[in-house]
Coordinates of C-alpha atoms in Angstrom, one line a residue:
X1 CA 49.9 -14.6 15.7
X2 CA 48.1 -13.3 12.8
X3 CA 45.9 -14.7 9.9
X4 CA 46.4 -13.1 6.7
X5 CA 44.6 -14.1 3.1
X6 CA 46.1 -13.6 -0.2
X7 CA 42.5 -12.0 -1.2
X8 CA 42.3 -10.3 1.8
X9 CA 44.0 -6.4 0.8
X10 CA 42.3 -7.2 -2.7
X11 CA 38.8 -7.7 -0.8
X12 CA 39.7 -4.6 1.2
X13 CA 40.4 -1.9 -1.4
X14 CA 37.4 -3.5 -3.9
X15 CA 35.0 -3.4 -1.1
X16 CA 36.3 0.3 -0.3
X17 CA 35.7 1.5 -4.1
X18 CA 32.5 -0.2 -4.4
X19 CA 31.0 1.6 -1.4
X20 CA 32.4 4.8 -2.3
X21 CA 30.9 4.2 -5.5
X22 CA 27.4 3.8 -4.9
X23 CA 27.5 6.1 -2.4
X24 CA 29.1 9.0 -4.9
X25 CA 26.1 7.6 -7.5
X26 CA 23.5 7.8 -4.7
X27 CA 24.6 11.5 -3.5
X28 CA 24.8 13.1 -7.2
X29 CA 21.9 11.7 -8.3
X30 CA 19.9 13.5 -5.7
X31 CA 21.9 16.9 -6.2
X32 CA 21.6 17.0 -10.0
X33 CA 17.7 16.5 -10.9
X34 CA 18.0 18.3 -13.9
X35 CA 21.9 17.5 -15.1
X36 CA 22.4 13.7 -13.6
X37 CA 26.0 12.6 -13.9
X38 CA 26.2 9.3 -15.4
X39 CA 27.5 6.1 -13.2
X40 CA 29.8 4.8 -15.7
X41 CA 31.5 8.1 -15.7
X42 CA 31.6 7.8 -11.9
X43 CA 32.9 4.5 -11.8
X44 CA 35.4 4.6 -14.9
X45 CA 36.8 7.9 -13.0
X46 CA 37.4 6.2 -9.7
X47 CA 39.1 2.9 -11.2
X48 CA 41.6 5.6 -12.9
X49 CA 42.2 7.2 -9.7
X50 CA 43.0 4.2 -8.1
X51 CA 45.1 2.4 -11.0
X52 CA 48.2 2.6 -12.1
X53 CA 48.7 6.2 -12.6
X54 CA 46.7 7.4 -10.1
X55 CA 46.9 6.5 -6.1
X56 CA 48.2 2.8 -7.2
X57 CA 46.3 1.0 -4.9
X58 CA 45.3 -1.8 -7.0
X59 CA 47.6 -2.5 -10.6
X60 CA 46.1 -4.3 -13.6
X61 CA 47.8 -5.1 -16.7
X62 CA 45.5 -8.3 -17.8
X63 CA 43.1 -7.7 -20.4
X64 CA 42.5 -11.5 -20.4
X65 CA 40.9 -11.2 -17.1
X66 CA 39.4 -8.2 -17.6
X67 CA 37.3 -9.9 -20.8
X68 CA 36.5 -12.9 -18.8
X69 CA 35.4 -10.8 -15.4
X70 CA 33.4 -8.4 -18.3
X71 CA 32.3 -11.3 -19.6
X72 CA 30.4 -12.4 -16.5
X73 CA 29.1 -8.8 -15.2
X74 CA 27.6 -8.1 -19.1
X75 CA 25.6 -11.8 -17.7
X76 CA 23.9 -10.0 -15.3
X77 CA 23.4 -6.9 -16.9
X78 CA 21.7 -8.5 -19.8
X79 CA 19.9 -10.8 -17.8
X80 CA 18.4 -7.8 -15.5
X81 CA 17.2 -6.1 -19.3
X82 CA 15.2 -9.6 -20.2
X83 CA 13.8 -10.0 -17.0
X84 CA 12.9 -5.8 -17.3
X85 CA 11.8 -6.4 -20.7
X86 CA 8.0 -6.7 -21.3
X87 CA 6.2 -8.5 -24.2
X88 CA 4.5 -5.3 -24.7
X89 CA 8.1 -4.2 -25.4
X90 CA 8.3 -6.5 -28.0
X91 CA 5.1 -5.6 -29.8
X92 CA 5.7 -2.1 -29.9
X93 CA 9.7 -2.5 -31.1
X94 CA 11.1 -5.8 -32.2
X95 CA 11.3 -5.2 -36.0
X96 CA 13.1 -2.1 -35.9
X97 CA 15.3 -3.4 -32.6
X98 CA 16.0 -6.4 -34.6
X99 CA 17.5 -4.5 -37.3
X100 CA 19.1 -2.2 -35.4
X101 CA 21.0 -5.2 -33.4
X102 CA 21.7 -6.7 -36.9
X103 CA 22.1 -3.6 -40.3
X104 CA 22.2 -1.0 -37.7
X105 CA 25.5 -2.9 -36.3
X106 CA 27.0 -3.3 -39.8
X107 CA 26.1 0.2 -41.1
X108 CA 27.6 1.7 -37.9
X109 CA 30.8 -0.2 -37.9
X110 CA 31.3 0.4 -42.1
X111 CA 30.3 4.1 -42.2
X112 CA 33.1 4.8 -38.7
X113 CA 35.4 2.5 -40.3
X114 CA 35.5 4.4 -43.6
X115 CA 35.3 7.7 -42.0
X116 CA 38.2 6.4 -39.5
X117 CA 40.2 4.9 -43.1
X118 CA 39.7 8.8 -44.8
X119 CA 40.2 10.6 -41.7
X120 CA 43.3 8.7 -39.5
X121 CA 46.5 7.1 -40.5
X122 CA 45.3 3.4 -40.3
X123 CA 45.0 1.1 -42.8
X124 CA 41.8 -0.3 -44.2
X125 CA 41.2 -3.3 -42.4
X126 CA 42.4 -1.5 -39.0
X127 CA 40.0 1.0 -39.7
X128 CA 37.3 -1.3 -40.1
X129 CA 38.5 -3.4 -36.3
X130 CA 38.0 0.1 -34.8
X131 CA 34.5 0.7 -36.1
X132 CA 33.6 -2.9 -35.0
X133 CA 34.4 -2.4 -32.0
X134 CA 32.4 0.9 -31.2
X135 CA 29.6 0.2 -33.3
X136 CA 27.4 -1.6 -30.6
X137 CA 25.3 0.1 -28.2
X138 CA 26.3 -1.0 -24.6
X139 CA 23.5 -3.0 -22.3
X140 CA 24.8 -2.0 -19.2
X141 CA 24.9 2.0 -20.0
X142 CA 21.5 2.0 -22.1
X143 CA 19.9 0.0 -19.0
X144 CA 21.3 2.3 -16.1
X145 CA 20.1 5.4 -18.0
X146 CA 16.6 3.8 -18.6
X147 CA 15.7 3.6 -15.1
X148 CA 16.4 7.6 -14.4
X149 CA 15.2 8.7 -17.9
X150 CA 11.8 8.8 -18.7
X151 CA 11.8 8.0 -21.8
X152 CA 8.7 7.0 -24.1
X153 CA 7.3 3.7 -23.9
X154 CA 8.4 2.9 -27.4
X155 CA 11.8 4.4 -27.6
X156 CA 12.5 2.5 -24.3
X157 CA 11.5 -0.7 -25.5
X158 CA 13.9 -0.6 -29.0
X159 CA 16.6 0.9 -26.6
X160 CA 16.4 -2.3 -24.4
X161 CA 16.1 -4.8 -27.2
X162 CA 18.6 -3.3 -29.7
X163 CA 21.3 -3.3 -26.7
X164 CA 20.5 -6.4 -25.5
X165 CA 20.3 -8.3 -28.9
X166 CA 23.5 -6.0 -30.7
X167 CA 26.3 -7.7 -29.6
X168 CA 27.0 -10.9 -31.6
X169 CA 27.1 -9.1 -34.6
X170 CA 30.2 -6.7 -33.0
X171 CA 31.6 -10.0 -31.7
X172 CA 31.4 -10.8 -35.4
X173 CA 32.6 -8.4 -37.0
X174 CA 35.8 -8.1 -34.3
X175 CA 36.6 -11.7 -35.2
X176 CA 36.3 -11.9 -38.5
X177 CA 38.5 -8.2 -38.8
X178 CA 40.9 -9.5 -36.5
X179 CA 41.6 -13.1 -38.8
X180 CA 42.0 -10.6 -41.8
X181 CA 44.8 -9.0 -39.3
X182 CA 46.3 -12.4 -38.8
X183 CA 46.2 -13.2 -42.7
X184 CA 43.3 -16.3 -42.5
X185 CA 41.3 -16.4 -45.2
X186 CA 37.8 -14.7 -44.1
X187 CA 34.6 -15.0 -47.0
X188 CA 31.8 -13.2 -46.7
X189 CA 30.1 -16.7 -46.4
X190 CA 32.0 -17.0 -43.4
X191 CA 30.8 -14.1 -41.7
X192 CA 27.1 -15.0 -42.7
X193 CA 27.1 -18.1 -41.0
X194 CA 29.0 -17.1 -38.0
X195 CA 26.3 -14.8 -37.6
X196 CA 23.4 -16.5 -38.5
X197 CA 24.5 -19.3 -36.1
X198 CA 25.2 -16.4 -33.6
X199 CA 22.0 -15.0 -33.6
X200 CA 19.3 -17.7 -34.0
X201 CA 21.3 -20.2 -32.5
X202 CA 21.7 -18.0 -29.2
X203 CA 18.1 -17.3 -29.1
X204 CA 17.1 -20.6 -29.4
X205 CA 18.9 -21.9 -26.6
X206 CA 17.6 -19.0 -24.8
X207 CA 14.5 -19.8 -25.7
X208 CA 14.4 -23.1 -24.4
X209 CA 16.4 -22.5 -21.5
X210 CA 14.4 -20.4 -20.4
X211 CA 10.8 -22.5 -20.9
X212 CA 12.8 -24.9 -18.8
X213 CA 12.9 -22.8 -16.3
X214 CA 9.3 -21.4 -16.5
X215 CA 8.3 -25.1 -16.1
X216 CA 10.5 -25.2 -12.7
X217 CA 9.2 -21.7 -11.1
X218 CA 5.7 -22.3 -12.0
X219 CA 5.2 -25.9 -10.7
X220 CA 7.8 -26.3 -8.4
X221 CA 7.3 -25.2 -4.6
X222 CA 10.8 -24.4 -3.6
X223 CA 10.0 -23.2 0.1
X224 CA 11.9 -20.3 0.2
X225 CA 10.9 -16.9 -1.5
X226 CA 14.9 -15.9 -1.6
X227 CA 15.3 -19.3 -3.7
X228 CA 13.4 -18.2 -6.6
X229 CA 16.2 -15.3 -7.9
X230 CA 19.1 -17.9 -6.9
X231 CA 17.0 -20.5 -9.5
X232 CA 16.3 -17.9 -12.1
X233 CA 20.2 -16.7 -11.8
X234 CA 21.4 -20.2 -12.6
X235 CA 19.2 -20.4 -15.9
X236 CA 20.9 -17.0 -17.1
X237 CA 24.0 -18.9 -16.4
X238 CA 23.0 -22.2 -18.0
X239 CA 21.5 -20.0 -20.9
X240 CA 24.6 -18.8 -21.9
X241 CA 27.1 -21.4 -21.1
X242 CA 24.8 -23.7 -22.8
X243 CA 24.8 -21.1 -26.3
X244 CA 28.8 -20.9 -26.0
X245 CA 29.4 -24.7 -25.6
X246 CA 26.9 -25.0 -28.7
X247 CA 29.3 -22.8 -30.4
X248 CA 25.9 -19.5 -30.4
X249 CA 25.9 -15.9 -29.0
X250 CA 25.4 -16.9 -24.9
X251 CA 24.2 -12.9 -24.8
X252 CA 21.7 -13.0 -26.6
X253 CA 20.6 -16.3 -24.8
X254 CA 20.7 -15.4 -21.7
X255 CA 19.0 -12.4 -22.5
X256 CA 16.2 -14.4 -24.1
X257 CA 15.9 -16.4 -20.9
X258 CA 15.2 -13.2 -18.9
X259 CA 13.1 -12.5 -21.1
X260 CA 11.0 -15.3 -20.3
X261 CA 11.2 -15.7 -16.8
X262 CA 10.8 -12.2 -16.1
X263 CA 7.1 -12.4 -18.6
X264 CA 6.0 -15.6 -17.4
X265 CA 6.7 -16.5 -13.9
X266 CA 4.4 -13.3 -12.3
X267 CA 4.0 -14.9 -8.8
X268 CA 7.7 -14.1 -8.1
X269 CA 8.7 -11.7 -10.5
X270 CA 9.1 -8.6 -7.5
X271 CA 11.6 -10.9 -5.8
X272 CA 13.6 -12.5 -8.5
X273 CA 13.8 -8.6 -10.1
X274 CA 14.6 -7.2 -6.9
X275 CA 17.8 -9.3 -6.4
X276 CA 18.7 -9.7 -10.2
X277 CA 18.4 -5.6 -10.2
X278 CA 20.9 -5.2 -7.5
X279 CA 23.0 -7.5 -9.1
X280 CA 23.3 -5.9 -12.2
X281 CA 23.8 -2.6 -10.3
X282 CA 27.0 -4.5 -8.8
X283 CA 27.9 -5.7 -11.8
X284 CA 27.6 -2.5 -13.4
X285 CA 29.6 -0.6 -10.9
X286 CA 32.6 -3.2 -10.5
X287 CA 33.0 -3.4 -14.9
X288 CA 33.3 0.1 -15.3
X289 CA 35.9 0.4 -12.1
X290 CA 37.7 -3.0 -13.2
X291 CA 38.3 -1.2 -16.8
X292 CA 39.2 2.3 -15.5
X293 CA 42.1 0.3 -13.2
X294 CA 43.1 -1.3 -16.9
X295 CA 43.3 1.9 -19.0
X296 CA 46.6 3.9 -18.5
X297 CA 45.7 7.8 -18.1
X298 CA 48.9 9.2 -19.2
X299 CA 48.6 7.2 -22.4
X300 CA 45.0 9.4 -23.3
X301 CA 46.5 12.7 -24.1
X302 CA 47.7 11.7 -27.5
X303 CA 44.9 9.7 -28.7
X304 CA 42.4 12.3 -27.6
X305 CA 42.1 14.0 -31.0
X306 CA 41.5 10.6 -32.8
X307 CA 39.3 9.5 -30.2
X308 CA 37.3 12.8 -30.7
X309 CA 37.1 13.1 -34.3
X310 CA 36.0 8.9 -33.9
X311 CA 33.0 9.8 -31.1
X312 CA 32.0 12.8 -33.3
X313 CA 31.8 10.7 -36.3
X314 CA 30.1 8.3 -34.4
X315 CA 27.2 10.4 -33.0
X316 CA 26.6 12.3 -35.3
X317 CA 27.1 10.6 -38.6
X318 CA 27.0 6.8 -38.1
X319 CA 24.6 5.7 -35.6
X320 CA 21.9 8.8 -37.2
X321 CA 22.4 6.9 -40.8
X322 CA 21.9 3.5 -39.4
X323 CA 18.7 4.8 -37.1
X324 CA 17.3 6.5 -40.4
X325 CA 17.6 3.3 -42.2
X326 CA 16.2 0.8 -39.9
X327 CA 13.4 2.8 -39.0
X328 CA 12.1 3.5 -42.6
X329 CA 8.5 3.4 -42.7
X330 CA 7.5 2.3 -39.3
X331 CA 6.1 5.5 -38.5
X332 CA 9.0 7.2 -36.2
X333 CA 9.0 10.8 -36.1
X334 CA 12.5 13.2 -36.6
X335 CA 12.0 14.1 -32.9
X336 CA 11.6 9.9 -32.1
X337 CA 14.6 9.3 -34.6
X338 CA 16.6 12.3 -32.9
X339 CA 16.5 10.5 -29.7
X340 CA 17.1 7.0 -30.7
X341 CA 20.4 8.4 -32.6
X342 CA 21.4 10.2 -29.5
X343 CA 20.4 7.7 -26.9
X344 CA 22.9 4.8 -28.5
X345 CA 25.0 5.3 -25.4
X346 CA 28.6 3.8 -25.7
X347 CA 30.2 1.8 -22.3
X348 CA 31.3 -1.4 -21.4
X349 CA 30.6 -3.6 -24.3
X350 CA 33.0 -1.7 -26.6
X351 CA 35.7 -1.5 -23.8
X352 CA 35.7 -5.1 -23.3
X353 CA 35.5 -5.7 -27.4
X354 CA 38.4 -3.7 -27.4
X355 CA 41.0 -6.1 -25.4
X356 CA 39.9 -8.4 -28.6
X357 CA 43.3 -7.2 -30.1
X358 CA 45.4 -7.5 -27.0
X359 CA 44.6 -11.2 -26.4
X360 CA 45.0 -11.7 -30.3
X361 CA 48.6 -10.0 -30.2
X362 CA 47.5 -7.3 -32.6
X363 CA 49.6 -4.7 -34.4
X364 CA 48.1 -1.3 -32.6
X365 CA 46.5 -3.1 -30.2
X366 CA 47.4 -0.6 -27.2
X367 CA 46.2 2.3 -29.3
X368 CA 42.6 1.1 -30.6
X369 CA 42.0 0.1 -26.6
X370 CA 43.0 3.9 -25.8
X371 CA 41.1 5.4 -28.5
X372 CA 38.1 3.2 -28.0
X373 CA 38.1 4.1 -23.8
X374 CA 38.2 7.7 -25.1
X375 CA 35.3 7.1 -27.7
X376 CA 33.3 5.7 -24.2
X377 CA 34.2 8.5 -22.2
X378 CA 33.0 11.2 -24.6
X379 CA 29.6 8.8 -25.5
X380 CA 29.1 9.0 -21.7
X381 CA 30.0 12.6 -20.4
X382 CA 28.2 14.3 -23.4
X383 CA 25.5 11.9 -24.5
X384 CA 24.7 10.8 -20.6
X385 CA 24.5 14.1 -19.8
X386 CA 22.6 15.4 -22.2
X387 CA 20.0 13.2 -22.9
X388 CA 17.4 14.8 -20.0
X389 CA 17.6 18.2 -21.3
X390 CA 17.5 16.6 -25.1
X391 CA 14.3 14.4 -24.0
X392 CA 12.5 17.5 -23.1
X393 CA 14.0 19.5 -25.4
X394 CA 11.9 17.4 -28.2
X395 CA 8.4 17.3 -25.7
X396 CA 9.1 13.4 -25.4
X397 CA 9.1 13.4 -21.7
X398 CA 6.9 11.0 -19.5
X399 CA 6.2 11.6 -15.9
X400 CA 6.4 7.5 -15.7
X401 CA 9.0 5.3 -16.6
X402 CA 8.1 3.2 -19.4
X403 CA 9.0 0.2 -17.7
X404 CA 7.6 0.5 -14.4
X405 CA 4.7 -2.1 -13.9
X406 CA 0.8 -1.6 -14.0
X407 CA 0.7 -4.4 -11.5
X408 CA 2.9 -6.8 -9.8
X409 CA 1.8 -9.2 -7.4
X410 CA 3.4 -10.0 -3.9
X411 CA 2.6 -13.7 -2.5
X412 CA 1.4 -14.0 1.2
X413 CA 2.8 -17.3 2.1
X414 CA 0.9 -20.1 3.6
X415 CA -2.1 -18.3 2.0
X416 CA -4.0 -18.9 -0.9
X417 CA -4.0 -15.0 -1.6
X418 CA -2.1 -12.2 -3.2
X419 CA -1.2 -8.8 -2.6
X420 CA -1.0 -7.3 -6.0
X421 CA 0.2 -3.6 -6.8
X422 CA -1.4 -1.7 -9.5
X423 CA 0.6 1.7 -10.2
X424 CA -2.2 4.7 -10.9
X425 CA -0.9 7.0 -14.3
X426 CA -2.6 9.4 -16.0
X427 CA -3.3 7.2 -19.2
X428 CA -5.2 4.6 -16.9
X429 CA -8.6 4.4 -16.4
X430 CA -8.8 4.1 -13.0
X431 CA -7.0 7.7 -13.0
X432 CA -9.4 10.5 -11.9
X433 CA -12.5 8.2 -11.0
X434 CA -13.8 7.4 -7.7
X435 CA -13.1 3.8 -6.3
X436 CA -17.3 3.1 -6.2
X437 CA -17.2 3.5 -10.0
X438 CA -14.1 1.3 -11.1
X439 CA -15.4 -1.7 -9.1
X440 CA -11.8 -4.5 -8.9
X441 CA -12.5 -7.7 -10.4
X442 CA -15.0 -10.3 -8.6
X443 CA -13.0 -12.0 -5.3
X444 CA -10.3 -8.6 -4.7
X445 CA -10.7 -5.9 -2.3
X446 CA -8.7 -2.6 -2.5
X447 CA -7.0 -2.3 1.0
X448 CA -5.1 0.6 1.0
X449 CA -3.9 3.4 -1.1
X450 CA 0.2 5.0 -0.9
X451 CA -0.3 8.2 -1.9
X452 CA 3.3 9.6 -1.2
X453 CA 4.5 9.0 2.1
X454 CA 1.3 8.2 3.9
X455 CA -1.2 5.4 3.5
X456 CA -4.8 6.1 3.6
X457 CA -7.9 3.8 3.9
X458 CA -10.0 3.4 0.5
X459 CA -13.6 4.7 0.6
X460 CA -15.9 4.4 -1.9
X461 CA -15.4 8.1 -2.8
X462 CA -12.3 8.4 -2.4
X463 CA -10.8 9.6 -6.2
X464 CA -7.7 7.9 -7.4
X465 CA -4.8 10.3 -8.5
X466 CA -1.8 10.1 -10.6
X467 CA 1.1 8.2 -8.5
X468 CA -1.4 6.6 -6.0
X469 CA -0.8 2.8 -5.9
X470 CA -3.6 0.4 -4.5
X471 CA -2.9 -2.6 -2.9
X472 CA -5.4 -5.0 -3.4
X473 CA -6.0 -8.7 -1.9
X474 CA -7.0 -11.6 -3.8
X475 CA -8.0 -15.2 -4.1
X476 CA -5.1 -16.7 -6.2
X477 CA -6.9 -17.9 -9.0
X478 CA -5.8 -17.7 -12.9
X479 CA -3.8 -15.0 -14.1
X480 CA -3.9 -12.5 -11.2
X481 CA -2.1 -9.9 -13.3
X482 CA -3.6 -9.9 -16.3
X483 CA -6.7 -9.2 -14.5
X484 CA -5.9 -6.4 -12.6
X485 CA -3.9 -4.6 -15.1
X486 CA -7.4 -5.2 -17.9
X487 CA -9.0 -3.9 -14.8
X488 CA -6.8 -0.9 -14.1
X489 CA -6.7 0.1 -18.4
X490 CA -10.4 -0.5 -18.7
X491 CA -10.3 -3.0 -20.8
X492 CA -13.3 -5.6 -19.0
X493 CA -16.3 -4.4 -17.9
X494 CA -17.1 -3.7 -14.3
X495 CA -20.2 -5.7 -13.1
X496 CA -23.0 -3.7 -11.1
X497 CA -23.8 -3.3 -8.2
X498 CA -20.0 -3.6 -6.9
X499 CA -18.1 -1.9 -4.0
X500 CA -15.2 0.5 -4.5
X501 CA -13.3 -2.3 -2.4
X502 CA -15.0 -5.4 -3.4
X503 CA -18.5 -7.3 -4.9
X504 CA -20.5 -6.8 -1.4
X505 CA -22.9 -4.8 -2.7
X506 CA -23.4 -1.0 -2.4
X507 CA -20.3 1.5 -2.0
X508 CA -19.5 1.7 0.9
X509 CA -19.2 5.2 2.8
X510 CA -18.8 6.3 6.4
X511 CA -22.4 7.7 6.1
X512 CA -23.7 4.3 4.8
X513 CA -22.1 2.0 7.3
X514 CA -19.5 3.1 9.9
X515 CA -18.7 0.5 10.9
X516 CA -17.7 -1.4 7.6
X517 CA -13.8 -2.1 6.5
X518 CA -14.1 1.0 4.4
X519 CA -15.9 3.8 6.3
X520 CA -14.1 6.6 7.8
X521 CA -12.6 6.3 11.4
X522 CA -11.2 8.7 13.7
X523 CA -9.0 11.6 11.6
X524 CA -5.8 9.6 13.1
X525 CA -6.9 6.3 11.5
X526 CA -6.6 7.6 7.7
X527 CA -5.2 11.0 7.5
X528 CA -6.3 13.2 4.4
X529 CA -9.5 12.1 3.9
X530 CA -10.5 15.3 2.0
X531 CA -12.5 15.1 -1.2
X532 CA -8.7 16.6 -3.1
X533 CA -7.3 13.5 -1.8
X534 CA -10.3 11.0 -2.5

């Protein structure tokens, strides 16, 4: 007797290619510090080898599921970038991300689709589809890169928002192109409004779905910490179904609603980031493998010239222009410029645009879904791989990653206390000084410091380096955060008379007091107590 499951081989050889997978991600990304191979060209490799004209294991033919199954892996990528996304981020880039999600689209998709028109045997409004489709900038290939690039704190933040804010406008463009295919009547009016409706319609109803669900994770006591990303999940969800039923973008609404949660719900932001993180590594992984099982390998070869000439125009000629444009006088250097251009990665957005034409029974749909996977493959192996060596190349490197945290706060339950994190850089002001003279705020004590793999025990002389990161405790009272991080920048005074580890009154050394929480013990109770680790 034996139970078998319709799902079961399916469950088998997707489990088998998603461990293999990570692990092949995990492995070269250790080997190749300086020349990282991207994931997506990882993954979209393995789903060819295992498609239809490779091992066969698993054969796809359904570009209607593959847009719906893209559809909800994009959900969780672009959720992950809002919750990732700080308001900082806005500050420092949402005018020129805005227009880059919006012009930069348009001038991208005219300036391939008239090179495409000049250069390939397509007609106009073909042309056009094609540019369409590869003018956005993907989420889920900008995102991986971002959190193994360290890229400037600016360029980072207009990365994140312009591919997490482009898409509606290539949706647009692709539907509108593809009515003119059909022979409906498409006005520029029509276009206008779809868009308009798109844009501030989706970020709207990400807007308020999102306050919604600030409300609920603020006030609400939901028991368990593991609750909190399951909540926050089903707001990105609601977001966007919510922005399709109302007939808006539901990326850029759930996108908006990350953004949101992930800046206004601090007491659980580590664990609802933590989850939605791995999620949108998942999700990453299993798009780029589902649409290297749908693309045919044999059916490459001939469309590799086009799909060259289409990348290079692209890279080289398109995306610079529309960077150019919609950076004018918001004081961007070339160098800045340079690496905006190149860092426009191409991935899983313009794939899944690209089975548009299939489910619309398009003339030349089969080829613009070949040249397009081409277009993606180049963007990634040349542009993925290149963008480390180009990011020093141009002295824009940063030993930190601009979106890693000043300070994140871990609740002890049961407790009416925190355990908050504050990340020591170099542009801190905490960096180089001696705990006894960067007192924390009144009511937190520093109780440790990671420095690498060991943990010491704070003194008041002990001197605070570049990648230390202090765990402090404290009573949970206003905005924890915003404290510590004013604290860790400099920007409130310190009050006299403090300790390094807390307000009780002189600092503390092992001279002064041996036996207080801060002296030094035995060597074995805080290795590296010398004055170059202090």
């Amino acid at each position: 007797m034996q139970l078998e499951i319709g799902v079961d081989a399916l469950l088998l050889v997707g489990s088998g290619l998603l461990l293999l997978a990570g692990l092949a991600s995990a492995v070269l990304d250790k080997a190749g510090a300086r020349f990282r191979v991207p994931g997506a060209l990882l993954f979209l490799g393995l789903g060819m080898l295992a498609g239809n004209d490779g091992l066969g294991l698993v054969l796809l033919d359904d570009p209607q599921l593959v847009q719906n199954v893209g559809t909800v892996a994009l959900l969780f990528i672009l959720f992950e970038g809002g919750l990732t996304t700080k308001p900082t981020d806005l500050r420092l880039a949402a005018l020129p991300g805005a227009l880059l999600a919006t012009i930069g689209v348009a001038v991208t998709a005219g300036i391939t689709g008239l090179g495409i028109w000049l250069v390939l045997d397509l007609d106009p409004v073909t042309s056009l589809l094609l540019g369409a489709v590869v003018a956005s900038t993907d989420a889920a290939a900008v995102f991986s890169m971002m959190r193994t690039t360290p890229l400037p704190r600016r360029i980072s933040a207009l990365l994140r928002i312009e591919s997490g804010a482009n898409d509606p406008i290539a949706v647009m463009l692709t539907v509108g192109l593809l009515a003119t295919l059909a022979g409906d009547e498409v006005t520029a009016g029509d276009w206008a409004v779809f868009a308009l409706v798109q844009l501030l319609g989706g970020a709207l109803v990400g807007l308020a779905v999102g306050g919604i669900g600030v409300a609920t994770l603020r006030r609400l006591d939901l028991g368990v910490e593991g609750m909190y990303p399951v909540v926050a999940g089903a707001l990105g969800a609601l977001a966007y179904s919510s922005a399709a039923w109302a007939g808006a973008s539901g990326f850029v609404a759930v996108y908006f609603a990350g953004l949101l949660v992930g800046a206004l719900v601090p007491r659980h932001r580590r664990s609802i980031r933590g989850v939605h993180e791995a999620l949108a590594n998942a999700a990453e992984i299993g798009l780029f493998l589902l649409l290297g099982l749908l693309v045919t390998p044999s059916e490459l070869p001939p469309v590799a010239l086009p799909g060259l000439l289409v990348a290079l125009l692209l890279a080289v000629v398109a995306r610079p222009v529309a960077v150019w444009l919609c950076t004018l006088g918001q004081r961007f250097s070339w160098r800045e410029r340079a690496l905006v251009s190149w860092g426009g990665l191409r991935g899983a957005v313009p794939i899944v645009l690209a089975t548009f034409p299939a489910t619309a029974a398009a003339d030349d749909a089969g080829a613009i879904f070949n040249v397009v996977f081409f277009v993606v493959l180049v963007s990634v192996l040349v542009q993925g791989t290149t963008l480390r060596p180009l990011v020093r190349g141009l002295r824009l490197q940063v030993d930190r990653p601009a979106w890693a945290p000043v300070a994140e706060a871990l609740p002890i339950e049961g407790l009416d206390v925190d355990l908050v994190e504050v990340f020591v850089t170099e542009d801190l002001a905490l960096h180089g000084r001696r705990l006894h003279e960067v007192p924390p705020p009144d009511r937190a004590l520093v109780a440790a410091i990671v420095r690498g793999h060991r943990v010491l025990i704070p003194r008041g002389d002990t001197r605070l380096a570049t990648g230390d990161v202090l765990l402090l405790t404290t009573h949970r009272q206003g905005d924890v955060l915003t404290r510590m991080t004013a604290w860790a920048r400099g920007e409130v005074p310190t009050t006299g008379g403090s300790t390094a580890l807390g307000h009780t009154g002189d600092p503390v050394t092992a001279d002064d007091d041996p036996a207080a929480p801060g002296a030094a013990g035995p060597a074995t109770a805080h290795p590296g107590t010398d004055d170059d680790e202090r």
